[in-house]
Coordinates of C-alpha atoms and ligand atoms in Angstrom, one line a residue:
M1 CA -1.4 -14.3 -15.0
Q2 CA 0.1 -11.1 -13.7
N3 CA -0.5 -9.7 -10.2
I4 CA -2.2 -6.4 -9.8
V5 CA -0.2 -4.3 -7.3
L6 CA -1.9 -1.3 -5.5
I7 CA 0.3 1.5 -4.3
G8 CA -0.3 4.9 -2.8
F9 CA -0.2 6.9 0.4
M10 CA -1.6 5.7 3.8
G11 CA -5.3 5.9 3.9
C12 CA -6.0 6.2 0.1
G13 CA -8.1 3.0 0.1
K14 CA -5.7 0.3 -1.2
S15 CA -6.9 -2.4 1.1
T16 CA -10.6 -1.7 0.5
L17 CA -10.1 -1.6 -3.3
A18 CA -8.0 -4.8 -3.1
R19 CA -10.8 -6.6 -1.3
E20 CA -13.4 -5.5 -3.8
L21 CA -11.2 -6.5 -6.8
G22 CA -10.8 -9.9 -5.1
R23 CA -14.5 -10.2 -4.6
V24 CA -15.5 -9.4 -8.2
S25 CA -12.6 -11.3 -9.9
G26 CA -12.3 -14.3 -7.6
R27 CA -8.6 -13.7 -7.3
F28 CA -6.7 -14.1 -4.0
V29 CA -5.9 -10.8 -2.1
L30 CA -2.6 -10.3 -0.3
D31 CA -2.0 -7.3 2.0
S32 CA 1.7 -6.8 2.7
D33 CA 1.2 -5.2 6.2
M34 CA -1.1 -8.0 7.2
L35 CA 1.3 -10.7 6.1
I36 CA 4.3 -9.1 7.8
E37 CA 2.2 -8.7 11.0
Q38 CA 1.3 -12.4 10.8
R39 CA 4.8 -13.6 10.2
E40 CA 6.4 -11.4 12.9
G41 CA 3.5 -11.9 15.3
I42 CA 3.2 -8.2 16.2
S43 CA 1.4 -5.2 14.7
V44 CA 3.2 -2.8 12.2
A45 CA 3.2 -0.1 14.9
E46 CA 4.8 -2.5 17.4
Y47 CA 7.3 -3.6 14.8
F48 CA 8.3 0.0 14.2
A49 CA 8.6 0.7 17.9
H50 CA 10.7 -2.4 18.6
Y51 CA 12.9 -2.7 15.5
G52 CA 12.7 0.6 13.6
E53 CA 11.7 1.6 10.1
E54 CA 14.8 0.3 8.4
A55 CA 14.1 -3.3 9.6
F56 CA 10.5 -2.9 8.5
R57 CA 11.7 -1.9 5.0
E58 CA 13.8 -5.0 5.0
R59 CA 10.7 -7.1 5.7
E60 CA 9.0 -5.3 2.8
R61 CA 11.8 -6.2 0.5
E62 CA 11.5 -9.9 1.5
F63 CA 7.7 -9.6 0.7
I64 CA 8.6 -8.2 -2.8
D65 CA 11.1 -11.0 -3.4
W66 CA 8.6 -13.7 -2.3
V67 CA 5.8 -12.3 -4.5
E68 CA 8.1 -12.0 -7.5
S69 CA 9.2 -15.6 -7.2
S70 CA 6.1 -17.3 -6.0
V71 CA 2.8 -15.4 -6.5
H72 CA 0.8 -15.2 -9.7
G73 CA -2.6 -13.7 -10.5
A74 CA -3.2 -12.1 -7.1
I75 CA -4.4 -8.7 -6.0
I76 CA -1.7 -7.1 -3.8
S77 CA -2.2 -4.2 -1.4
T78 CA 1.1 -2.7 -0.4
G79 CA 2.0 -0.6 2.6
G80 CA 2.3 3.1 1.6
G81 CA 6.0 3.2 2.0
M82 CA 6.9 0.0 0.2
S83 CA 6.9 1.6 -3.3
A84 CA 8.6 4.7 -1.9
H85 CA 11.6 2.6 -0.7
N86 CA 11.8 -0.2 -3.3
S87 CA 10.8 -1.0 -6.8
V88 CA 7.5 -2.8 -6.8
K89 CA 7.5 -3.4 -10.6
P90 CA 8.8 -6.9 -10.3
M91 CA 5.6 -7.9 -8.5
G92 CA 3.2 -7.1 -11.4
I93 CA 1.1 -4.4 -13.0
V94 CA 1.4 -1.4 -10.7
V95 CA -1.7 0.8 -10.0
Y96 CA -1.3 4.1 -8.1
L97 CA -4.3 5.3 -6.2
D98 CA -3.9 9.0 -6.2
M99 CA -5.8 11.0 -3.5
A100 CA -5.4 14.5 -2.2
F101 CA -3.8 14.8 1.3
E102 CA -6.7 16.7 2.7
R103 CA -9.1 14.0 1.6
I104 CA -6.9 11.3 3.2
C105 CA -6.9 13.2 6.5
T106 CA -10.7 13.3 6.6
R107 CA -10.9 9.5 5.9
L108 CA -8.5 8.4 8.7
S109 CA -10.0 7.9 12.2
Q110 CA -8.0 8.3 15.4
S111 CA -7.6 4.5 15.6
D112 CA -6.5 4.4 11.9
L113 CA -3.9 7.0 12.8
A114 CA -2.7 5.1 15.9
K115 CA -1.9 2.1 13.7
R116 CA 0.3 4.2 11.4
P117 CA 3.6 5.3 13.1
L118 CA 4.5 7.6 10.2
F119 CA 1.2 9.5 10.4
G120 CA 1.6 10.7 14.0
D121 CA 2.3 14.3 13.1
R122 CA 0.2 15.8 10.3
T123 CA 2.9 18.3 9.2
K124 CA 5.5 15.5 8.9
A125 CA 2.9 13.3 7.1
L126 CA 2.3 16.1 4.6
E127 CA 6.1 16.4 3.9
L128 CA 6.2 12.6 3.4
F129 CA 3.2 12.8 1.1
T130 CA 4.7 15.6 -1.0
K131 CA 8.1 13.8 -1.3
R132 CA 6.5 10.5 -2.3
Q133 CA 4.0 11.7 -5.0
A134 CA 6.5 11.7 -7.8
I135 CA 7.9 8.4 -6.7
Y136 CA 4.5 6.7 -6.8
Q137 CA 3.9 8.2 -10.2
A138 CA 7.2 6.9 -11.5
Q139 CA 6.4 3.4 -10.3
A140 CA 2.9 3.3 -11.7
D141 CA 1.8 1.6 -14.9
I142 CA -1.7 3.1 -14.3
T143 CA -2.7 6.0 -12.1
L144 CA -6.3 6.3 -10.9
N145 CA -8.1 9.1 -9.1
A146 CA -8.8 7.3 -5.8
E147 CA -11.5 9.8 -4.9
L148 CA -13.8 8.1 -7.5
E149 CA -16.5 5.7 -6.3
I150 CA -15.2 2.2 -5.7
A151 CA -17.4 0.8 -8.6
A152 CA -15.7 3.3 -11.0
L153 CA -12.3 2.2 -9.8
V154 CA -13.2 -1.5 -10.3
S155 CA -14.5 -0.9 -13.8
A156 CA -11.4 1.1 -14.7
L157 CA -9.4 -2.0 -13.8
D158 CA -11.8 -4.5 -15.4
P159 CA -9.6 -5.0 -18.5
L160 CA -6.9 -6.4 -16.2
L161 CA -9.1 -8.8 -14.3
Ligands
S3P1 C1 3.6 3.1 5.9 C2 2.3 2.7 5.5 C3 1.6 1.7 6.3 C4 2.5 0.7 6.9 C5 3.5 1.5 7.8 C6 4.4 2.4 7.0 C7 4.3 4.2 5.1 O1 0.6 1.1 5.4 O2 3.1 -0.1 6.0 O3 2.8 2.1 8.8 O4 5.5 4.3 5.2 O5 3.6 4.9 4.4 P1 -0.7 1.7 4.9 O6 -0.4 2.4 3.6 O7 -1.6 0.6 4.6 O8 -1.2 2.6 5.9

C-alpha cells in the first residue's frame, strides 16, 4: 500500500489533515518535523539555531530515505521546506495543499510563528512562498484547495484510502 504524502507551505494544514486522514482510515500518521525533533532531542527552531538550515535539510533527506525503504501505507505530513529542497516522490502519492499566503497568515498564531524560523519576517516568508509554489506544483500528483472544509479534503482523498 502506497504512502500518502502531504506537502505545502507552513501553516496550510498538513498536520491537521494528516491526523484526520489517519483517524478515518486507521492508517498510521508520521510527521517529519516531529520525528526529527524526537530523534535529535530538540525542537525544529532550536535545531535551526544550533546547526543551521542545511543540516536540517540533511535530516529531512534521511527521513525521505527511511520512508522510501521502510514505510508503507502511512499518512505522512512533511515540513514545508522538505519538498522544496528534495524530491518527495519516492515516498508515495504526493498531495499538495494549496492555500493563499494571506489565509496562511491569518491562521498562524504568535506561538505558531515562533516555532517556525523561516516565518520570522512576513516579507521574507512571502518571497519564499512565491518561489516555492511552482516547486510544490511540480512535485504534486494531486493538488487540493486547502481552504476547503476538512471533510471535503478527506472525501477528495477517499479513493486513495
Ligand atoms: C519549514 C517548515 C516547517 C519546518 C521548518 C522549515 C520550511 O514545517 O520544517 O521550520 O522550510 O517551510 P511546517 O510546514 O510544518 O511549518
